[in-house]
PDB file of C-alpha atoms in Angstrom:
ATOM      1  CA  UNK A   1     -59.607  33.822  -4.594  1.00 28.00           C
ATOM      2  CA  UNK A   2     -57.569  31.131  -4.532  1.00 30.00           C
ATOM      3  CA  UNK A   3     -58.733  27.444  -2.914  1.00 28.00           C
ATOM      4  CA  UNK A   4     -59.141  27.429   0.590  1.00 31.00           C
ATOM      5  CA  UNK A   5     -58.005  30.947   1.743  1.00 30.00           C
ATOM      6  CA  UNK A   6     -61.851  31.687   2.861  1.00 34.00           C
ATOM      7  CA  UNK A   7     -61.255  29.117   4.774  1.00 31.00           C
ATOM      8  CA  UNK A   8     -58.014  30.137   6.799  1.00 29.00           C
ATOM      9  CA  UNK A   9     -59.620  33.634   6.888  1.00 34.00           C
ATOM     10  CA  UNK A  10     -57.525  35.317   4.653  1.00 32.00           C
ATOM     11  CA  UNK A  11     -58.702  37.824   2.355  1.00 38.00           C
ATOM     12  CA  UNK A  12     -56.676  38.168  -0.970  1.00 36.00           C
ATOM     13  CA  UNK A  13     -56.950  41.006  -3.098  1.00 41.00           C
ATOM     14  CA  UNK A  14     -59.592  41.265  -6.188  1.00 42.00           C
ATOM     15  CA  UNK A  15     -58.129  41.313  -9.678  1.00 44.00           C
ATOM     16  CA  UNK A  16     -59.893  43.891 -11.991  1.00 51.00           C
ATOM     17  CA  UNK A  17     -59.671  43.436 -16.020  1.00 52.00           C
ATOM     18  CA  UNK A  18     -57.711  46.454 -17.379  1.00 57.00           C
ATOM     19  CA  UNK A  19     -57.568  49.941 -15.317  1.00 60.00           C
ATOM     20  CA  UNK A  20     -60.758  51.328 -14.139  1.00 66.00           C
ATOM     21  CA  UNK A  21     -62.473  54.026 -16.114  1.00 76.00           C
ATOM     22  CA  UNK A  22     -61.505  57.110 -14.546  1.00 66.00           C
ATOM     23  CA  UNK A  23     -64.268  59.047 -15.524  1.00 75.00           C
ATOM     24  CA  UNK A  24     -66.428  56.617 -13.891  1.00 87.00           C
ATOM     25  CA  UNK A  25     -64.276  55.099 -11.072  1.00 91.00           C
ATOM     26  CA  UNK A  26     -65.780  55.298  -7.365  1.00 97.00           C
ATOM     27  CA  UNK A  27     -62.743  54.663  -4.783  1.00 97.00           C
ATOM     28  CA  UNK A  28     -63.628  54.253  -1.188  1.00 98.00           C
ATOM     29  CA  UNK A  29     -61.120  53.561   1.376  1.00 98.00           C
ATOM     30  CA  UNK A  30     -62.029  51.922   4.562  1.00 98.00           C
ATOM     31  CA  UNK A  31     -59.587  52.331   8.098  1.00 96.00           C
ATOM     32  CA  UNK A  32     -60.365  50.940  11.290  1.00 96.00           C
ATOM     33  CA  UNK A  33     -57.833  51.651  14.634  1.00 94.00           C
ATOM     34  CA  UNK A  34     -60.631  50.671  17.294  1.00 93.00           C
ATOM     35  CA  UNK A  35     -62.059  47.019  17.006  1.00 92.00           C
ATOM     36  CA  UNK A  36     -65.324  47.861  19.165  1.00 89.00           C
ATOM     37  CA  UNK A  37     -67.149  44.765  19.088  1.00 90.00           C
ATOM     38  CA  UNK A  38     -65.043  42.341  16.386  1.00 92.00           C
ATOM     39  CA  UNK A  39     -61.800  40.496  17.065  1.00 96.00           C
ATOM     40  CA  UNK A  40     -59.633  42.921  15.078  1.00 96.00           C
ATOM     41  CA  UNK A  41     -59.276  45.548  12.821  1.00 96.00           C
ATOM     42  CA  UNK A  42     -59.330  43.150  10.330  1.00 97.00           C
ATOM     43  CA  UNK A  43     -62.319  41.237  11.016  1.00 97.00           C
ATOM     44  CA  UNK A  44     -64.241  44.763  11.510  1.00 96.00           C
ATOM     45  CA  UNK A  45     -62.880  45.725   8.037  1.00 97.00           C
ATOM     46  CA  UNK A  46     -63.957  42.204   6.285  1.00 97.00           C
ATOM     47  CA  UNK A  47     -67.886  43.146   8.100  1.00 96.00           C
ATOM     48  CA  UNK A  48     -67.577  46.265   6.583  1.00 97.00           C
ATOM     49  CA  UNK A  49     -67.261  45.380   3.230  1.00 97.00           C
ATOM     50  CA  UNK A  50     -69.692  42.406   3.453  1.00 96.00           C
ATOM     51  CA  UNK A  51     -72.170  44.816   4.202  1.00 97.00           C
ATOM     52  CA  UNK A  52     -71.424  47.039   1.636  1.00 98.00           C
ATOM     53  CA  UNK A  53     -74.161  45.103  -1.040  1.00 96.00           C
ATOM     54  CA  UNK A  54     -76.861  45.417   1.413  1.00 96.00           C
ATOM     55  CA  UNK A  55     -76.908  48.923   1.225  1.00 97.00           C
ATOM     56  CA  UNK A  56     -76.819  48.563  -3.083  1.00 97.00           C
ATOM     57  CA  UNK A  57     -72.857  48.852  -3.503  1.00 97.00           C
ATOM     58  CA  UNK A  58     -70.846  46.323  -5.142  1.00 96.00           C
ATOM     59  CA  UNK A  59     -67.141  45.810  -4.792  1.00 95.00           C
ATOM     60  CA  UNK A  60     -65.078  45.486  -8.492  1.00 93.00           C
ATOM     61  CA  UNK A  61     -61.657  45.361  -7.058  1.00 94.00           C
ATOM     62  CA  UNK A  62     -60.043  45.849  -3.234  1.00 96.00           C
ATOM     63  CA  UNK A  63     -56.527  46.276  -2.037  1.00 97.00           C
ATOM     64  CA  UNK A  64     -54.407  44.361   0.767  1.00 97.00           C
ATOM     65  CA  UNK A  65     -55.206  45.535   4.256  1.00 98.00           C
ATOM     66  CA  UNK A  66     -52.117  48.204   4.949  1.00 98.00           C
ATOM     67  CA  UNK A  67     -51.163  49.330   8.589  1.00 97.00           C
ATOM     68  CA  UNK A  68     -49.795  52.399   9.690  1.00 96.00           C
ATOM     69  CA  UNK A  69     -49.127  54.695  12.817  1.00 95.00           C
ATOM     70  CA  UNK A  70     -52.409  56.660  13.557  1.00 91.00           C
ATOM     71  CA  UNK A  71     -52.323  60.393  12.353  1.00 82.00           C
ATOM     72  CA  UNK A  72     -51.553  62.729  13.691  1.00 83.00           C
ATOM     73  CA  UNK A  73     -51.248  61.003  16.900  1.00 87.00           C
ATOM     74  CA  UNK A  74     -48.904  58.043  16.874  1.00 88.00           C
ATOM     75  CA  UNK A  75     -49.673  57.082  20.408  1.00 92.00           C
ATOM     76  CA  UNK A  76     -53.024  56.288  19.460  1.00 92.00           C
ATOM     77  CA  UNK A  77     -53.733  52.394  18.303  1.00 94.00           C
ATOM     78  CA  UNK A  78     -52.207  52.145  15.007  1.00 96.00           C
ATOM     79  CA  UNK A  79     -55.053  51.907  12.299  1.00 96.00           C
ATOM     80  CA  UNK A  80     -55.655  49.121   9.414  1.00 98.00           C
ATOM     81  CA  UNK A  81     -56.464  50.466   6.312  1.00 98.00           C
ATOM     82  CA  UNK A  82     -57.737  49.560   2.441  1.00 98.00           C
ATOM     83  CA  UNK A  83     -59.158  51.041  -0.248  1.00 98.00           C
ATOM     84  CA  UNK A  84     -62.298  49.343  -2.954  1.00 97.00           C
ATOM     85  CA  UNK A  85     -63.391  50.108  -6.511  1.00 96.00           C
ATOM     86  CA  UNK A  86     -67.382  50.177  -6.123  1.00 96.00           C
ATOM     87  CA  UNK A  87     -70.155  50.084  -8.205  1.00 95.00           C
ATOM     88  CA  UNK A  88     -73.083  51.461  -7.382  1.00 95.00           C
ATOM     89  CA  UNK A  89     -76.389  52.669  -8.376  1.00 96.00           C
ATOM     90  CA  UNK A  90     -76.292  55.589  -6.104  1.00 97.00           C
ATOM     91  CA  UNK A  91     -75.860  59.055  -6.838  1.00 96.00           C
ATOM     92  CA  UNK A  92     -72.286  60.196  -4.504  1.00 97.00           C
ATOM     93  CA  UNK A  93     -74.743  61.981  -1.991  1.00 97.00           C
ATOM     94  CA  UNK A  94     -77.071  59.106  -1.497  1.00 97.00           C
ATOM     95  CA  UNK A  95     -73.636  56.716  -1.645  1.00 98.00           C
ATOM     96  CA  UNK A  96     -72.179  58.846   1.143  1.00 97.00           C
ATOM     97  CA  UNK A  97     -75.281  58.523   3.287  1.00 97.00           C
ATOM     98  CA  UNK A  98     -74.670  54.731   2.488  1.00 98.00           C
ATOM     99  CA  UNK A  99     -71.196  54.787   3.799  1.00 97.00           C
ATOM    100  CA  UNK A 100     -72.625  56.967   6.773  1.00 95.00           C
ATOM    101  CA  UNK A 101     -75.437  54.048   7.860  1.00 96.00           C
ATOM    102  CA  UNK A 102     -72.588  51.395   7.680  1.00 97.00           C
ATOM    103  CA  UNK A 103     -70.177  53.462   9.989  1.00 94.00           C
ATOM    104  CA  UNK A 104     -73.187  53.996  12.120  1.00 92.00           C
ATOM    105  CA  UNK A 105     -74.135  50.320  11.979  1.00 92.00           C
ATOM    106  CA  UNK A 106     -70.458  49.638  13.736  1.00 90.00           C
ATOM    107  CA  UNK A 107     -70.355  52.216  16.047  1.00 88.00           C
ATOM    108  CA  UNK A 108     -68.909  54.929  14.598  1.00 73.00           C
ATOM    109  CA  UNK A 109     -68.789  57.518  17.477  1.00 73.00           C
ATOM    110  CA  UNK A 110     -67.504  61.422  16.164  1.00 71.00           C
ATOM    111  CA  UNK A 111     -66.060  62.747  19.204  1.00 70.00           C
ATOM    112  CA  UNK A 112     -62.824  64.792  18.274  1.00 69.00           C
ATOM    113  CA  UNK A 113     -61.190  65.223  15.020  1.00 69.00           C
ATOM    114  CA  UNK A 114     -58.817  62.273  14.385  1.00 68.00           C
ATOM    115  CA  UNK A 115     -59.857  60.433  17.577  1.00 67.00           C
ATOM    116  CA  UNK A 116     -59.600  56.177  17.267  1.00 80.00           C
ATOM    117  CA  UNK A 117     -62.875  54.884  15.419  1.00 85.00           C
ATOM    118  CA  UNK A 118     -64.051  51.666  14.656  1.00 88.00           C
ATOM    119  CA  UNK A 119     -65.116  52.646  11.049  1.00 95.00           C
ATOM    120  CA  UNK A 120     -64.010  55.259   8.879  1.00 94.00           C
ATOM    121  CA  UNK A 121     -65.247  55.356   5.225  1.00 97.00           C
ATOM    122  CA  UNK A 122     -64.539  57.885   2.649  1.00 96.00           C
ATOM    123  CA  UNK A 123     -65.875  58.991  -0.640  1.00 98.00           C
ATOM    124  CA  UNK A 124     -61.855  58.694  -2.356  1.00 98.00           C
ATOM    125  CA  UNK A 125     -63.597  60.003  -5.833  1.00 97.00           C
ATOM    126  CA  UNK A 126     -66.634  59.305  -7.925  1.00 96.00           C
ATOM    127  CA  UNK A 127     -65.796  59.136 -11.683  1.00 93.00           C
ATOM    128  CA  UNK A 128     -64.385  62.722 -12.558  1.00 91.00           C
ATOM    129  CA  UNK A 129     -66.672  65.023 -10.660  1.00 94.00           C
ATOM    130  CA  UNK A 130     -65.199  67.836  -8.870  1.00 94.00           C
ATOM    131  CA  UNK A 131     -65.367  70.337  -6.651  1.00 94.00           C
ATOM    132  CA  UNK A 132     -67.595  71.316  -3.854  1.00 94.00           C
ATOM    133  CA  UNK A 133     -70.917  69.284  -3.954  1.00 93.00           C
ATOM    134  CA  UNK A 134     -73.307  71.062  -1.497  1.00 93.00           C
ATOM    135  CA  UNK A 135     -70.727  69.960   0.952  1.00 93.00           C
ATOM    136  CA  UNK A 136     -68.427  66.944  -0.563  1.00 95.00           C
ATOM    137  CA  UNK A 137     -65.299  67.832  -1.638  1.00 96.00           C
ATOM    138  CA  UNK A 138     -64.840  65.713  -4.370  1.00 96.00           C
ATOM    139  CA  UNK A 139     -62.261  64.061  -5.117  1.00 96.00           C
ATOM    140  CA  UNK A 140     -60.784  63.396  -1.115  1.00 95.00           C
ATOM    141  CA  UNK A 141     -58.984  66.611  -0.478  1.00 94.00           C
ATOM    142  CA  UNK A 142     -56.598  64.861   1.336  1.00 95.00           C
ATOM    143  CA  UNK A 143     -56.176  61.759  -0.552  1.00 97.00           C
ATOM    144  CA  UNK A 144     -53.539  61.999  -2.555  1.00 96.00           C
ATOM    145  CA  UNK A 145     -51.193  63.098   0.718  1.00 96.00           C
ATOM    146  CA  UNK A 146     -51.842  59.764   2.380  1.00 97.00           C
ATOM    147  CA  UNK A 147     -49.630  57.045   1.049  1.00 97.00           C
ATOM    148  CA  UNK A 148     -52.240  54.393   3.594  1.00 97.00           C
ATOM    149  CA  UNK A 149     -54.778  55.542   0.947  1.00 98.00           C
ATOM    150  CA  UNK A 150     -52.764  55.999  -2.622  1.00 98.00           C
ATOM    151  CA  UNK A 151     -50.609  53.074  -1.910  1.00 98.00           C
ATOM    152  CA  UNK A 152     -53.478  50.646  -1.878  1.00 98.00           C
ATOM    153  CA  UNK A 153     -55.154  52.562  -4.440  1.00 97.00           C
ATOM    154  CA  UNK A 154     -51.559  52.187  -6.630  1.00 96.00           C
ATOM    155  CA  UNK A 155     -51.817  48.243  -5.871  1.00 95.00           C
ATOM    156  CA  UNK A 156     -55.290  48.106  -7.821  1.00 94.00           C
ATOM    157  CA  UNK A 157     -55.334  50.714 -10.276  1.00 94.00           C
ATOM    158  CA  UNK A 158     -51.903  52.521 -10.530  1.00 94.00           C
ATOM    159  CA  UNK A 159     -52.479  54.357 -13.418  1.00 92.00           C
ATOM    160  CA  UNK A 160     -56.089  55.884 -12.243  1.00 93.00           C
ATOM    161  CA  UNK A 161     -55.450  59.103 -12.595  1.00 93.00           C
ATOM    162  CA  UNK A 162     -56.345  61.634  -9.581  1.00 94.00           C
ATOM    163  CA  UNK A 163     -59.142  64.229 -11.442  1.00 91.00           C
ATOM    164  CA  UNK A 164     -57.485  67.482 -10.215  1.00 91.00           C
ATOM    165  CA  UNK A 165     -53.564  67.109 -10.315  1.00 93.00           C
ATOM    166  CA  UNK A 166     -53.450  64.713 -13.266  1.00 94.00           C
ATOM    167  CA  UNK A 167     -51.246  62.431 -11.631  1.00 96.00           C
ATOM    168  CA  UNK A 168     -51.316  58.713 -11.322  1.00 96.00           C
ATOM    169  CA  UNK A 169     -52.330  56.522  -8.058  1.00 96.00           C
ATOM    170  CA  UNK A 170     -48.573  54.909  -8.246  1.00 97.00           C
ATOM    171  CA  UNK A 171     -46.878  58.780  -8.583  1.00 98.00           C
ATOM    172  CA  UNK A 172     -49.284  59.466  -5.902  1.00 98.00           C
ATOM    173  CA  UNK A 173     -48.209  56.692  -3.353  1.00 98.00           C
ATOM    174  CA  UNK A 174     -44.254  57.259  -3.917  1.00 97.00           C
ATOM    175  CA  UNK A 175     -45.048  60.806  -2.912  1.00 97.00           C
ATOM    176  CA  UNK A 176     -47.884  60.943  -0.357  1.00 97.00           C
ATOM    177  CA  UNK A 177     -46.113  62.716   2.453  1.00 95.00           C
ATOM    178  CA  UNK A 178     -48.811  61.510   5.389  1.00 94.00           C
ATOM    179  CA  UNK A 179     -48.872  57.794   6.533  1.00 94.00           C
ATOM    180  CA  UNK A 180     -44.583  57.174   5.276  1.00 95.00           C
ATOM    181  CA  UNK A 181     -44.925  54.058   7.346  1.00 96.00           C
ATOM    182  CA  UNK A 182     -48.078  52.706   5.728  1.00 97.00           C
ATOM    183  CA  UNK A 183     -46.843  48.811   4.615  1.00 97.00           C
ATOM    184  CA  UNK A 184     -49.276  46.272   3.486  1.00 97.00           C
ATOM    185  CA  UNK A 185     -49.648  43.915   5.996  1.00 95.00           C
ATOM    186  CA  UNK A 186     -49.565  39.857   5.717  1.00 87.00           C
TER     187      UNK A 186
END
């Protein structure tokens, strides 16, 4: 991070060393279109990710924060958005009851589908596994549609390769069909 950008507040992204290993990349992206408690978006985001380590997960490597309309309601708050390479120690169940304490721990509320939330984290893909996994779909089965996931995927690793189509997180952004208006944001 360059000198003094803690400082102002602004979060830069994390440069990695090569392209991660696909077959044992874990991807999480992180949206937020309901501040709750914080500020902003933003500053509910930057919580979110500093709590990541206390529940075991490290960040390698995290994209720009990228705004969009909400989906598939535009007259709902538009939402923030970004997307981490983790490590972790946990197993993807045990990570995705991780995610689920942290969205919990910011007042995650599951009314209706799509509905504004303070905190949404999803499991994006861990390493190569696929399929249904007594109940995650691994990889995201809607990832690769939503250019406010691929296209800050694409700005940290775009030639990770998506397990089941083959295709590259940079193919993926310039065709993601869901989110067209996802930009990254300043």
């Amino acid at each position: 991070m360059e000198k003094g950008s803690e400082e102002m507040g602004v979060q830069l992204p994390v440069e990695i060393d090569g392209e991660p290993d696909p077959d044992t990349a874990v991807i999480v992206a992180l949206g937020c279109n309901d501040k709750g408690a914080w500020r902003d978006c933003r500053e509910a985001l930057e919580a979110a990710l500093a709590r990541f380590r206390t529940e075991g997960i490290d960040i390698v490597a995290r994209s720009s924060w990228w705004s969009s309309a909400a989906w598939p309601d535009p007259t709902d708050p538009p939402f923030l958005n970004g997307v981490v390479i983790v490590r972790t120690d946990h197993d993807a169940h045990a990570l995705m009851a991780a995610l689920g304490r942290i969205e919990d721990a910011f007042g995650r509320q599951r009314s209706v589908a799509n509905a504004p939330r303070t905190l949404d984290l999803d499991l994006i893909a861990y390493g190569r596994l696929t399929g249904d996994l007594d109940g995650l779909i691994l990889p995201h089965p809607r990832a690769r549609q939503r250019l406010f996931v691929m296209g800050p995927l694409a700005e940290i690793a775009p030639d990770w390769i998506e397990p089941e189509s083959g295709r590259r997180a940079a193919e993926l952004a310039r065709t993601a069909d869901v989110g067209r208006d996802a930009r990254p944001t300043p």
